[in-house]
Coordinates of C-alpha atoms in Angstrom, one line a residue:
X216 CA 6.0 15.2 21.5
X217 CA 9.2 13.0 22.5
X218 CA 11.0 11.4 19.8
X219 CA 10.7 8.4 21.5
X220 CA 7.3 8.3 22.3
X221 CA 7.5 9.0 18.4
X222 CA 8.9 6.2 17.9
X223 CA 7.0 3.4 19.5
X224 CA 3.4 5.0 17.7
X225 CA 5.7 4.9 14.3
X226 CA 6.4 0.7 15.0
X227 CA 3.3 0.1 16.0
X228 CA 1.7 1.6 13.2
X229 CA 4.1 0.2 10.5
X230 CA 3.4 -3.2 12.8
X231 CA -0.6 -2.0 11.7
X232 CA -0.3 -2.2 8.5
X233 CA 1.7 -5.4 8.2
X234 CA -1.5 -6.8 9.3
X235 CA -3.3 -6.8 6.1
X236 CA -1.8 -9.4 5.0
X237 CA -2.6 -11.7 7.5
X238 CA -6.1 -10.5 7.7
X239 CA -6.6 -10.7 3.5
X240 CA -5.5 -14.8 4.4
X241 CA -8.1 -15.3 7.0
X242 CA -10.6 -13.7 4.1
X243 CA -12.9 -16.2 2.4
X244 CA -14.3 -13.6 0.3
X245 CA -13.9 -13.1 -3.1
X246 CA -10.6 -10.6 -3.5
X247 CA -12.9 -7.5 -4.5
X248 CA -15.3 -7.7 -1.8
X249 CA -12.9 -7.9 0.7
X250 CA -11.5 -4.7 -0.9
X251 CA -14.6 -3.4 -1.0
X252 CA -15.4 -4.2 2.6
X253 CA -11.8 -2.6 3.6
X254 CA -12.4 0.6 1.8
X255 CA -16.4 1.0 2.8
X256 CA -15.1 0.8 6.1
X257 CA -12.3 3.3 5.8
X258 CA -14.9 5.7 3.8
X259 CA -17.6 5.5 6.8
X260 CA -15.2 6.5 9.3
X261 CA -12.9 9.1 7.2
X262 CA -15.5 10.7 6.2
X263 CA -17.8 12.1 9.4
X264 CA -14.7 13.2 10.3
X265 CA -12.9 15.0 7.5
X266 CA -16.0 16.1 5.2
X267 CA -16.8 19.4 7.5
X268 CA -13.4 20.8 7.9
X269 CA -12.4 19.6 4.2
X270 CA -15.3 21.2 2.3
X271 CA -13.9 24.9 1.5
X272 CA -10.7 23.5 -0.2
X273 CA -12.7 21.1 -2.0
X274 CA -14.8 23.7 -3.2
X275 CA -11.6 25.6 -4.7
X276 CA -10.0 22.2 -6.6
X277 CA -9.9 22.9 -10.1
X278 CA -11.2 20.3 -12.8
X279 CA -8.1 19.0 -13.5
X280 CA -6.9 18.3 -10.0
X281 CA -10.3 16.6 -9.1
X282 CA -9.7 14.4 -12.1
X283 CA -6.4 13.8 -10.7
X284 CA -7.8 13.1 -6.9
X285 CA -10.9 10.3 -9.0
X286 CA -7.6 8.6 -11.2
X287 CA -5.7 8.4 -7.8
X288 CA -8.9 6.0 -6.2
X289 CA -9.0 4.4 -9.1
X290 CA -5.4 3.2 -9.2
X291 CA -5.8 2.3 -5.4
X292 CA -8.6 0.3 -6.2
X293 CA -7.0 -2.0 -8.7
X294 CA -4.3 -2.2 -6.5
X295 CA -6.5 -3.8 -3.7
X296 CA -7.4 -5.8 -6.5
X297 CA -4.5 -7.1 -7.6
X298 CA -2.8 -7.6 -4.3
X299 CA -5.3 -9.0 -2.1
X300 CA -5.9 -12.0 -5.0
X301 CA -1.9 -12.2 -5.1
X302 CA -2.1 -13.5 -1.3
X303 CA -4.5 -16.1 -2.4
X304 CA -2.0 -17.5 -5.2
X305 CA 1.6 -16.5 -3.2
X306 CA 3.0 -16.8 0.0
X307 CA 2.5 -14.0 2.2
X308 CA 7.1 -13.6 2.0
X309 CA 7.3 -13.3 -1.5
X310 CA 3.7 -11.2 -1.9
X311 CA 4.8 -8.5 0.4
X312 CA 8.3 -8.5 -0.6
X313 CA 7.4 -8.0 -3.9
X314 CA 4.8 -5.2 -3.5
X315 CA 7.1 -3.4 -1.6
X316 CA 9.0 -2.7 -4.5
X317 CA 6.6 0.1 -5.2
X318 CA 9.1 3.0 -4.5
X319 CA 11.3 1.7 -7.1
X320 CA 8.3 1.5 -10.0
X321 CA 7.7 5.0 -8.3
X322 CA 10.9 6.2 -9.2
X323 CA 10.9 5.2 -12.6
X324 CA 7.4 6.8 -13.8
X325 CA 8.5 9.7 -11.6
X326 CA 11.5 9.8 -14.2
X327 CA 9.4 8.8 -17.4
X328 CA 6.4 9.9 -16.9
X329 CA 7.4 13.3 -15.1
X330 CA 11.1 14.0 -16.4
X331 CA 12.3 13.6 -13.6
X332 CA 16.3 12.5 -13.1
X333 CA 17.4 9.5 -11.1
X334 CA 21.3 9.7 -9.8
X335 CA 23.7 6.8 -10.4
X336 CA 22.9 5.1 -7.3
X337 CA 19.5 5.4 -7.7
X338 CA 19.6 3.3 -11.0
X339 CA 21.9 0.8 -8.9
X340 CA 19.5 0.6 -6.5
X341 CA 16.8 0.0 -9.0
X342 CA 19.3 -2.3 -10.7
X343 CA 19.6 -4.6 -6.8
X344 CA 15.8 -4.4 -6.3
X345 CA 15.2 -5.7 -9.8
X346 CA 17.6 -8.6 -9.1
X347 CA 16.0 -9.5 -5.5
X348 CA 12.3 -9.0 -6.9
X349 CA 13.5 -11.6 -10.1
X350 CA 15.0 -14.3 -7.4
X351 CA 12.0 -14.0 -5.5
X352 CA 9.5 -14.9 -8.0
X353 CA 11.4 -18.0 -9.0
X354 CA 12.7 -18.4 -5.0
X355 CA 8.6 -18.8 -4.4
X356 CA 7.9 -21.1 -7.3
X357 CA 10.2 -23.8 -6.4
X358 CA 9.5 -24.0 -2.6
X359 CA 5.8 -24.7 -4.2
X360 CA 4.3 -22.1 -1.6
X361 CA 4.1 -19.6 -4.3
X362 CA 2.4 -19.5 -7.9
X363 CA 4.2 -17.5 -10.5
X364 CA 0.8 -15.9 -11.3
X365 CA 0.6 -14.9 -7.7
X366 CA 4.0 -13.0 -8.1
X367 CA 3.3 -11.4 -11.4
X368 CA -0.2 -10.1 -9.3
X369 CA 1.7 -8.8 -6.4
X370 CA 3.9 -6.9 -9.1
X371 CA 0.8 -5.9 -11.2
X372 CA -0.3 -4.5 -7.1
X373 CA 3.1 -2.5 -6.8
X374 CA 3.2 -0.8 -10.2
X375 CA -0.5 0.4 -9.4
X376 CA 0.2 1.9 -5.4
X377 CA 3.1 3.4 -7.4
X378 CA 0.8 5.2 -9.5
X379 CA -1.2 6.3 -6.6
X380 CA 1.6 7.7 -4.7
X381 CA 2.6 9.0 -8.4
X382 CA -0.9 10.9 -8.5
X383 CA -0.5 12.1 -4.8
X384 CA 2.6 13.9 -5.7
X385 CA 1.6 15.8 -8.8
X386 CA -1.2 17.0 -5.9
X387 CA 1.1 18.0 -3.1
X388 CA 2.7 20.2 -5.7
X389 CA -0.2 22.2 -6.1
X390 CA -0.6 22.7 -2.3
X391 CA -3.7 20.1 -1.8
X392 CA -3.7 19.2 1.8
X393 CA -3.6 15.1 2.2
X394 CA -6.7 15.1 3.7
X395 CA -8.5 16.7 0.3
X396 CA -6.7 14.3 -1.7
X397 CA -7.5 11.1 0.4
X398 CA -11.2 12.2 0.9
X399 CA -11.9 12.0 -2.7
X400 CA -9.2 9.3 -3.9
X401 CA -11.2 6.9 -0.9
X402 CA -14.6 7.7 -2.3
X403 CA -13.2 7.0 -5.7
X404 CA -11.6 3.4 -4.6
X405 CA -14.9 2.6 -3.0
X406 CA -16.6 3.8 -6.2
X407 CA -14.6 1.8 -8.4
X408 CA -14.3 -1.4 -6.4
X409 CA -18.9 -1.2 -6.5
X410 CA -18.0 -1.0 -10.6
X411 CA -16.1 -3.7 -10.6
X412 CA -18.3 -5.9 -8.5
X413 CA -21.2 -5.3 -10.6
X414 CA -19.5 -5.6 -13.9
X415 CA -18.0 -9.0 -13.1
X416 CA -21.3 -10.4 -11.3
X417 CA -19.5 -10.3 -7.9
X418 CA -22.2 -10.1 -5.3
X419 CA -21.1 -7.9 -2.7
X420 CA -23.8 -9.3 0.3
X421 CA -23.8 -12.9 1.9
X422 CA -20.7 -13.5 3.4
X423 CA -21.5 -13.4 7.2
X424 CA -20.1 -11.2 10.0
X425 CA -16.6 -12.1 10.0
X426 CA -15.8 -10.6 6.4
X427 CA -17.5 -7.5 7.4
X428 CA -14.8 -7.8 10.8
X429 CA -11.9 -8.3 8.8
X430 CA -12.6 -5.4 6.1
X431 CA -13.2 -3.2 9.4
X432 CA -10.0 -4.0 10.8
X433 CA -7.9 -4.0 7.5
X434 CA -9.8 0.2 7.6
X435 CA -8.7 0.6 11.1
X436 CA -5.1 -0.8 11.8
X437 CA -4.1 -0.8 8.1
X438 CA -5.6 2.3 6.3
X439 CA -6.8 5.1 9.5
X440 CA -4.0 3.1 11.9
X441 CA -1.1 1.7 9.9
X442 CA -0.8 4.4 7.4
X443 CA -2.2 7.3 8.9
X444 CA 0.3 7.2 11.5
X445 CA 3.1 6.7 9.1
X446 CA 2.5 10.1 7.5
X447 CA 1.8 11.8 11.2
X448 CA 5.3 10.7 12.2
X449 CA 7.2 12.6 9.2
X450 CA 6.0 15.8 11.4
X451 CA 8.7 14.9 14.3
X452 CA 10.8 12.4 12.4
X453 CA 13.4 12.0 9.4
X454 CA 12.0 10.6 5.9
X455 CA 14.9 8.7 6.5
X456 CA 14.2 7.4 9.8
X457 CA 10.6 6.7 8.8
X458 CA 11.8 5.0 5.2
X459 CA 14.3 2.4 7.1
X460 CA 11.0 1.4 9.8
X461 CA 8.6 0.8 7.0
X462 CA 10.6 -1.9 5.6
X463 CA 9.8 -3.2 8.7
X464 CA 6.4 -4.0 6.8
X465 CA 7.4 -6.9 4.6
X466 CA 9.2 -8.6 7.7
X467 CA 6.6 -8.3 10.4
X468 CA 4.1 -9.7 7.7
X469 CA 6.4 -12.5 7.2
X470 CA 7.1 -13.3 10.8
X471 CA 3.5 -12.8 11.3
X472 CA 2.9 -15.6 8.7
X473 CA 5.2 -18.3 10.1
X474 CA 3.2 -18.3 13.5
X475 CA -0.7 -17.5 11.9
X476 CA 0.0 -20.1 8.8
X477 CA 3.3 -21.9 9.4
X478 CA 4.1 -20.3 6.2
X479 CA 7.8 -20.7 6.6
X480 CA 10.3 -18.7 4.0
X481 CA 13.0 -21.1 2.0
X482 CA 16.9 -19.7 2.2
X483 CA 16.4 -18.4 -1.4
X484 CA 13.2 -16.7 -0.4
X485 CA 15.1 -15.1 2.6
X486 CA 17.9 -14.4 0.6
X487 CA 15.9 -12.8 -2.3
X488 CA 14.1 -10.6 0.3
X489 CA 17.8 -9.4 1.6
X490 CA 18.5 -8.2 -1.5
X491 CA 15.3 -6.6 -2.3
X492 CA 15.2 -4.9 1.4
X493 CA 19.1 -3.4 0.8
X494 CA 17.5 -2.3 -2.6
X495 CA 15.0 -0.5 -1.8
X496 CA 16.6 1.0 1.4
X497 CA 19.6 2.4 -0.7
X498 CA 16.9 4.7 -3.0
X499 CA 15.4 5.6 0.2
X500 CA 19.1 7.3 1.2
X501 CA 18.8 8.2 -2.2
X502 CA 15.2 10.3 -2.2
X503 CA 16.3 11.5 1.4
X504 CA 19.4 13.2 -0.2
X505 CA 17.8 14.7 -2.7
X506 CA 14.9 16.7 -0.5

């Protein structure tokens, strides 16, 4: 396929999944039912058309990468979680900025977790992140837009998609084709997110049609769209390339917010999300140089 062609399906999808947070604002529903109704979706669809073709590699995972696959969906699920109830405390700037700071919590289990080594300007750029993701918080709780509990639960959302992506890797090294792993780490979200609604009481019925559209279209444009298309793109394009367009994400969301909320950023918040952006673009350069 042309490169450029390439590259117009790579914005739009990255421009896909900077809807969700706009959709998770227009959400009246309880956090975990709008996670629910986002991964239900995804599950319906993914599945029909996965299952058959999936099924004799599924067959041949061993116990211990199956329990890998469940902990992966489980992760993802208390990351939906987390992050869709930071949107309804934060601003959707300092919300998205801050959960995109998940490659740098990535980096640091990959290193603790699964000895792995970080080079000098990775630590720097874990060292700038840090800094922007700090001035952010505070940047957000002084313009009043923003609750520090919100932050802390769009952190809380970017520490647990790191250990998703965490989880993914320890299965690509074993040779697990993405769809395997997404098949069962998806029913394993959905799973999870049903626990969590009947343990905490949280009736998952009675909310009308338009929560049931907006968990179909955070499946569509953000999970099967947005993200799918992100990975498809890494067949013709650089991880480098690809890296530098998905900060995109955080941006479009913001811009996004301005016009659907006239949620407008304050110069600290702008300047926090700078810093955080040149942070976690450096470890991308980083992570690029090293595969």
């Amino acid at each position: 396929m042309n490169k450029v062609n390439v590259k117009i399906v790579l914005f739009l999808g990255v421009l896909g999944v900077s809807l969700s947070a706009i959709l998770i604002k227009y959400s009246t529903a309880p956090s975990l039912v709008a996670a629910t109704y986002r991964m239900f979706w995804t599950v319906v669809i993914l599945v029909p058309l996965s299952l058959k073709k999936t099924m004799p590699e599924l067959k041949t995972l061993k116990k211990k990468e199956l329990r890998m696959c469940i902990l992966a969906g489980v992760f993802f699920a208390f990351h939906f979680m987390f992050w869709f109830e930071s949107l309804k405390h934060s601003s959707i700037a300092s919300a998205t900025f801050l959960v995109d700071t998940d490659v740098i919590f990535a980096a640091l289990g990959f290193c603790l977790i699964m000895h792995g080594t970080i080079p000098k300007k990775g630590i720097l750029a874990i060292a700038i992140t840090i800094c922007g993701g700090i001035l952010i918080v505070f940047a957000g709780e002084n313009s009043g837009n923003s609750s520090l509990y919100g932050n802390i639960l769009a952190i809380c959302a970017a520490v647990l998609i790191a250990s998703y992506t965490l989880s993914g890797r320890f299965i690509r090294i074993r040779n697990i084709s993405t769809t395997a792993f997404t098949l069962v780490a998806y029913t394993s979200c959905l799973t999870t997110l049903l626990v969590l609604d009947f343990v905490t009481g949280t009736p998952i019925w009675g909310y009308g049609i338009r929560e049931l559209l907006i968990g179909l279209g955070l499946a569509v444009f953000c999970n099967l769209l947005g993200h799918s298309i992100v990975s498809w793109s890494l067949k013709y394009l650089t991880p480098g390339y690809v890296s530098a367009v998905k900060l995109c994400e955080p941006v479009f969301s913001t811009v996004l917010g301005i016009f659907c909320f006239r949620e407008i950023p304050n110069l600290l918040q702008i300047i926090a999300a700078a810093i955080i952006l040149a942070g976690v673009y450096l470890y991308s350069t980083v992570e690029n140089a090293e595969t």
